[in-house]
PDB file of C-alpha atoms in Angstrom:
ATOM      1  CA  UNK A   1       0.000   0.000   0.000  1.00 45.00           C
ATOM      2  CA  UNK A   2       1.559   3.354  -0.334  1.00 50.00           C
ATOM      3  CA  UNK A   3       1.782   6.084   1.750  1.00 51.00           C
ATOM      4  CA  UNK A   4      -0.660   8.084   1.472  1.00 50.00           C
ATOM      5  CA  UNK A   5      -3.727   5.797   1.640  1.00 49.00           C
ATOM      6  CA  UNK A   6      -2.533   4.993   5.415  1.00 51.00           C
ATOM      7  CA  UNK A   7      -2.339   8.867   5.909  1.00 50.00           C
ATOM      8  CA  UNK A   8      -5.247   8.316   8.183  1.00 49.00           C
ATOM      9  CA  UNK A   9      -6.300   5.131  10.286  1.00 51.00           C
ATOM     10  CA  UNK A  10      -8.991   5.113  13.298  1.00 46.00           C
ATOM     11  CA  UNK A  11      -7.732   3.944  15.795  1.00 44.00           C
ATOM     12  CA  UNK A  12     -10.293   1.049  17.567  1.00 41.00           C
ATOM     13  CA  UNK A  13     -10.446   2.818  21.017  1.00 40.00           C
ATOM     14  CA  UNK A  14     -11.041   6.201  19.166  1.00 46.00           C
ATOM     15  CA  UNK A  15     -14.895   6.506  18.383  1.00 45.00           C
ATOM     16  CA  UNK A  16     -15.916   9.065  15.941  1.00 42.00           C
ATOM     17  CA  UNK A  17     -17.706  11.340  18.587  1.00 51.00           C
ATOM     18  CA  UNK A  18     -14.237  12.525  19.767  1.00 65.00           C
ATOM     19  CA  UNK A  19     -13.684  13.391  16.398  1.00 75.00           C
ATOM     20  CA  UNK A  20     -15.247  16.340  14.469  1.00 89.00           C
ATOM     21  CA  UNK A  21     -15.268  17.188  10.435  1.00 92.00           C
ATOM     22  CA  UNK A  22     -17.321  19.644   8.034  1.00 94.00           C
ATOM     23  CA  UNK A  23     -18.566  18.554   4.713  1.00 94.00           C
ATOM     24  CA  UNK A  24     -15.551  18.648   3.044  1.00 94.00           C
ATOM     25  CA  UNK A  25     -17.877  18.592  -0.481  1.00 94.00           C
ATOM     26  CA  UNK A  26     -18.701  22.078   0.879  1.00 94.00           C
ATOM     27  CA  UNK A  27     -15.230  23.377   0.467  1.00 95.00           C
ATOM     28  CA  UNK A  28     -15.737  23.353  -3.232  1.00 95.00           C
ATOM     29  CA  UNK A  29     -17.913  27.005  -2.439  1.00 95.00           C
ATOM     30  CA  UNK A  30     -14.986  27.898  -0.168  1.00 95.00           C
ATOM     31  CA  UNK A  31     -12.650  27.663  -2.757  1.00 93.00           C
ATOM     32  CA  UNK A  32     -14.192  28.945  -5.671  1.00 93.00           C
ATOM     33  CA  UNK A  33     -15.661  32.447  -4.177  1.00 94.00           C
ATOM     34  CA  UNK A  34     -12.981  32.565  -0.749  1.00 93.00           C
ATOM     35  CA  UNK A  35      -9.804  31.639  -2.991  1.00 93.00           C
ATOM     36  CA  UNK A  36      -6.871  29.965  -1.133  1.00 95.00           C
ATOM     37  CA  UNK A  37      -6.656  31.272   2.309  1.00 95.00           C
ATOM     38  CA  UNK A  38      -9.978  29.789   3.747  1.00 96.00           C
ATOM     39  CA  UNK A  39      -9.387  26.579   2.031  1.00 95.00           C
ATOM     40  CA  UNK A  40      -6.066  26.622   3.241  1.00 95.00           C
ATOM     41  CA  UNK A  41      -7.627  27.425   6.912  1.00 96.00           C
ATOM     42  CA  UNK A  42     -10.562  25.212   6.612  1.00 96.00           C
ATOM     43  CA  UNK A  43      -9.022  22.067   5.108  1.00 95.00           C
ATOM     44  CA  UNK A  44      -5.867  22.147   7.575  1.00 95.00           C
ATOM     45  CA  UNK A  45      -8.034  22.528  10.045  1.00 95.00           C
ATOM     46  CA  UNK A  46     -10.180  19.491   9.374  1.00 95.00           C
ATOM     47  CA  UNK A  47      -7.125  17.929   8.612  1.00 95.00           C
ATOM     48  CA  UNK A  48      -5.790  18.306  12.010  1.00 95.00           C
ATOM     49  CA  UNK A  49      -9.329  16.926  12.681  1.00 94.00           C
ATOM     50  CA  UNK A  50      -9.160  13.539  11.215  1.00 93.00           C
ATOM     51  CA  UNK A  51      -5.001  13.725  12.961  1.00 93.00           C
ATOM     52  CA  UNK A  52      -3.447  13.424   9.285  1.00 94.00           C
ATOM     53  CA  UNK A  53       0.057  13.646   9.000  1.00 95.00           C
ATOM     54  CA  UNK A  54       1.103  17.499   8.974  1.00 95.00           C
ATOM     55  CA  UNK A  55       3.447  16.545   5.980  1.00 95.00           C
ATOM     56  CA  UNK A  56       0.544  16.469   3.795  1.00 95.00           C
ATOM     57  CA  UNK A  57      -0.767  20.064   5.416  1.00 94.00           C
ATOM     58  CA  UNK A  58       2.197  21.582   5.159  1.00 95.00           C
ATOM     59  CA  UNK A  59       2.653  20.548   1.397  1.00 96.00           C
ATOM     60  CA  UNK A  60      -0.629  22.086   0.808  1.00 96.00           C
ATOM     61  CA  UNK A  61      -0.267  25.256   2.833  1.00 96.00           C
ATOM     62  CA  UNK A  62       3.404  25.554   0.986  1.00 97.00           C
ATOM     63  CA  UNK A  63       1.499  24.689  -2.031  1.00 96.00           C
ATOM     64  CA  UNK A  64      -0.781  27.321  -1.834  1.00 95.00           C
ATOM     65  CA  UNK A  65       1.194  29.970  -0.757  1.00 95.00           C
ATOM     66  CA  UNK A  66       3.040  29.123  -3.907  1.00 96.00           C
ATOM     67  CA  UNK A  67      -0.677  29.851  -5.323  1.00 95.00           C
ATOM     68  CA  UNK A  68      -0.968  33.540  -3.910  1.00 94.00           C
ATOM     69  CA  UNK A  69       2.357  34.449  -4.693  1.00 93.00           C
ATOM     70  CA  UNK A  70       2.388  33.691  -8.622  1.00 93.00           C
ATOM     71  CA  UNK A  71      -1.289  35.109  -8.555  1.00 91.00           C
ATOM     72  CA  UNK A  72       0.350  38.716  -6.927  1.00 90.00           C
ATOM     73  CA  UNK A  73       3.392  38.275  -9.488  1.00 90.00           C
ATOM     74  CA  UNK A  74       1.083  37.822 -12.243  1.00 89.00           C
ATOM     75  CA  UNK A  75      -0.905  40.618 -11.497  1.00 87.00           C
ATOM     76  CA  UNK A  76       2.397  43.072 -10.533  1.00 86.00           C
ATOM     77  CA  UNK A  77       3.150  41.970 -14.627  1.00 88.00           C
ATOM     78  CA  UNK A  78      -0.085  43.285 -15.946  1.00 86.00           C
ATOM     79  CA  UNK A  79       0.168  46.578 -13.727  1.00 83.00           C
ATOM     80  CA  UNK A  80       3.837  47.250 -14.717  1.00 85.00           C
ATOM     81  CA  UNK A  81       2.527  46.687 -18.453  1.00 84.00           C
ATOM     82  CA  UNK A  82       5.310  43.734 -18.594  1.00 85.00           C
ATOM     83  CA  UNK A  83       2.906  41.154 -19.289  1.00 81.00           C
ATOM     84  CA  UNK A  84      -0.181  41.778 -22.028  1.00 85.00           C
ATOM     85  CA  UNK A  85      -3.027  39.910 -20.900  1.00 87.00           C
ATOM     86  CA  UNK A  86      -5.975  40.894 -18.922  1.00 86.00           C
ATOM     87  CA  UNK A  87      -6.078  41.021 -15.469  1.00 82.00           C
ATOM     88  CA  UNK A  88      -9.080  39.146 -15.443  1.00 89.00           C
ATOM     89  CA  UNK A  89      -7.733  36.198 -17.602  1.00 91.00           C
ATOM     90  CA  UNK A  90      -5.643  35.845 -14.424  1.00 89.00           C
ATOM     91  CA  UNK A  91      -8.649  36.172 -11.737  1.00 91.00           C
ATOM     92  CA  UNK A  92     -10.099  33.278 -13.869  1.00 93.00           C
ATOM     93  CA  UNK A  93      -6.666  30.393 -13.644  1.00 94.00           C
ATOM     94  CA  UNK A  94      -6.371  31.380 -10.240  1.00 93.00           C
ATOM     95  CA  UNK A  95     -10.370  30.210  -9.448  1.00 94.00           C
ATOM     96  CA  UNK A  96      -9.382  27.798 -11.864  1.00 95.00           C
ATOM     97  CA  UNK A  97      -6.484  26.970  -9.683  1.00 95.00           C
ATOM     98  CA  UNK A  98      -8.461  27.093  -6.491  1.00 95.00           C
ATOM     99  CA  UNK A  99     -10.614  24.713  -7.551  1.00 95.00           C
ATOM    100  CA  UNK A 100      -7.250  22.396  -8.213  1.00 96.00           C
ATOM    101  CA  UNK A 101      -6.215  23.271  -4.655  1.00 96.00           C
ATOM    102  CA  UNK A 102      -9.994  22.113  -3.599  1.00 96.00           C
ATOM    103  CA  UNK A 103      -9.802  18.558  -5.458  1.00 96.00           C
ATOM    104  CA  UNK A 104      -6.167  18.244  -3.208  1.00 96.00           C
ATOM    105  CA  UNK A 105      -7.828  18.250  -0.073  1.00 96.00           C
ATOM    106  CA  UNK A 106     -10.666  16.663  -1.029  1.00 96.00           C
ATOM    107  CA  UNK A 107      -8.272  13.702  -1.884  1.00 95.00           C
ATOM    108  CA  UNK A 108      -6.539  14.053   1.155  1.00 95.00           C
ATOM    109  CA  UNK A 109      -9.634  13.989   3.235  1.00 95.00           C
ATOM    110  CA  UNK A 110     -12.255  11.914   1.749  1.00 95.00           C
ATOM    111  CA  UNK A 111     -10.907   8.635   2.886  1.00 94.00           C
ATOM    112  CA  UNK A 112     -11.623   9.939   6.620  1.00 94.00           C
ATOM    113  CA  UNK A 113     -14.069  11.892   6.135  1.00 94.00           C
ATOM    114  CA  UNK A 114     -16.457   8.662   4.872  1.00 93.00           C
ATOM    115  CA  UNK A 115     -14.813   6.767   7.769  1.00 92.00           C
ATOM    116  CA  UNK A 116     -15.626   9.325  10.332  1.00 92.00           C
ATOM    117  CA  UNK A 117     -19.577   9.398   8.714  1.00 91.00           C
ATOM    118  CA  UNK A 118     -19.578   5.685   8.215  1.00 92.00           C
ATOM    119  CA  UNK A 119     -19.231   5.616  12.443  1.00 89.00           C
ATOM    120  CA  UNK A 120     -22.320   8.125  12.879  1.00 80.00           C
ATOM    121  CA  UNK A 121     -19.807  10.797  13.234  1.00 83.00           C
ATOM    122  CA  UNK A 122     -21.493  14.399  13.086  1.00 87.00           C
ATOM    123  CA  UNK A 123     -20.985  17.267  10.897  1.00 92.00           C
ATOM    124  CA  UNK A 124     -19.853  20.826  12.306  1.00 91.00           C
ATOM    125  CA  UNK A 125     -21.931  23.637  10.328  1.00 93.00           C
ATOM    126  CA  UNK A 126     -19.609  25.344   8.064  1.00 94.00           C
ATOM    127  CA  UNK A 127     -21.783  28.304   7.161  1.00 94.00           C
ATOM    128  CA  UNK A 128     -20.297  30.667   9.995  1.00 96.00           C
ATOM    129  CA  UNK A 129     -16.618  29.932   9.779  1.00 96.00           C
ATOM    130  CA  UNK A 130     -16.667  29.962   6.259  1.00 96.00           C
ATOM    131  CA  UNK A 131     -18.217  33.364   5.906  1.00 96.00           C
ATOM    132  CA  UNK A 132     -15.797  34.427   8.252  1.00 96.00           C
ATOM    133  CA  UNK A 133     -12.462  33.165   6.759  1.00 96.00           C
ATOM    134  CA  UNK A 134     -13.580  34.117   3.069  1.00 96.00           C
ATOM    135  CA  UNK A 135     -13.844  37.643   4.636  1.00 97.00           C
ATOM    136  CA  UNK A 136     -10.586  37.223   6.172  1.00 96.00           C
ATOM    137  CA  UNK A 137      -9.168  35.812   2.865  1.00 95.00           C
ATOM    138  CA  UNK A 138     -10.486  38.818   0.984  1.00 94.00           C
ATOM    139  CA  UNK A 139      -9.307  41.210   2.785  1.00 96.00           C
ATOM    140  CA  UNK A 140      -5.699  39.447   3.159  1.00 94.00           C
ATOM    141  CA  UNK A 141      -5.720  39.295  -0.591  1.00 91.00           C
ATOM    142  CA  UNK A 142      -7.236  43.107  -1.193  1.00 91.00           C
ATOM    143  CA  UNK A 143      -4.209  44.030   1.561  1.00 91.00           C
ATOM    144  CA  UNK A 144      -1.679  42.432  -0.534  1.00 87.00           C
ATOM    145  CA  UNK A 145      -3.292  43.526  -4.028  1.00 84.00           C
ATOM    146  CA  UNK A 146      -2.443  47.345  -2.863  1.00 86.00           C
ATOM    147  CA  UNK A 147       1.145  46.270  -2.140  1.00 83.00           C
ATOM    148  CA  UNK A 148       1.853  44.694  -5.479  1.00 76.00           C
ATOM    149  CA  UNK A 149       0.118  47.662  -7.515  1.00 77.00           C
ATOM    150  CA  UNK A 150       2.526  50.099  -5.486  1.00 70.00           C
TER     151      UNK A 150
END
């Protein structure tokens, strides 16, 4: 077996009750209007959750602030007139990217996440944090979009 399908195992003395998880099929939304930031948030959060190995957060956190940065660097080329595309051809790879970065954790998560439901495990409502961390996320991004346009 490789690696990471034995990224996460329940333990038989932990029952799913001590556990908690959100819909994880949810985090598509989260992704696609938030961006990377509440995904990142969210996912490593239910991540930590389900007790998966932080090498596979970490990859994705490192992978997307790899995301934000060549999203910021792309748009500092279109402002500086260095590269000649829109700046909305870029707004649409990076949803198109988010939605990349969604499909990662939903890999990385799905295997525990039907575990933890397949035990009568319980969902935690998303709606509130989510609102909250794509506000977060936007205004992170609309903080760092002023520094790259000067």
């Amino acid at each position: 077996m490789n690696e990471t399908s034995n990224a996460y195992q329940l333990s038989g003395n932990q029952s799913s009750k001590e556990s908690k998880t959100y819909n994880i099929y949810q985090f598509f939304f989260i992704g696609f209007i938030g961006g990377v930031i509440p995904m990142m948030v969210m996912g490593t959060q239910n991540a930590n959750w389900f007790k998966i190995p932080k090498k596979y957060s970490y990859s994705l956190i490192a992978l997307g602030l790899i995301l934000l940065t060549a999203k910021f660097w792309a748009f500092g080329l279109v402002f500086q007139g260095t590269l000649l595309i829109k700046a909305q051809v870029i707004r649409y790879l990076y949803k198109f990217a988010c939605l990349l970065f969604y499909y990662l954790y939903l890999v990385l998560l799905t295997k525990p996440y039907k575990e933890h439901l397949s035990h009568n495990g319980e969902l935690t409502p998303i709606l509130k944090p989510a609102i909250i961390w794509v506000m977060v996320g936007a205004i992170v991004e609309f903080g760092l979009l002023r520094l790259v346009m000067g």
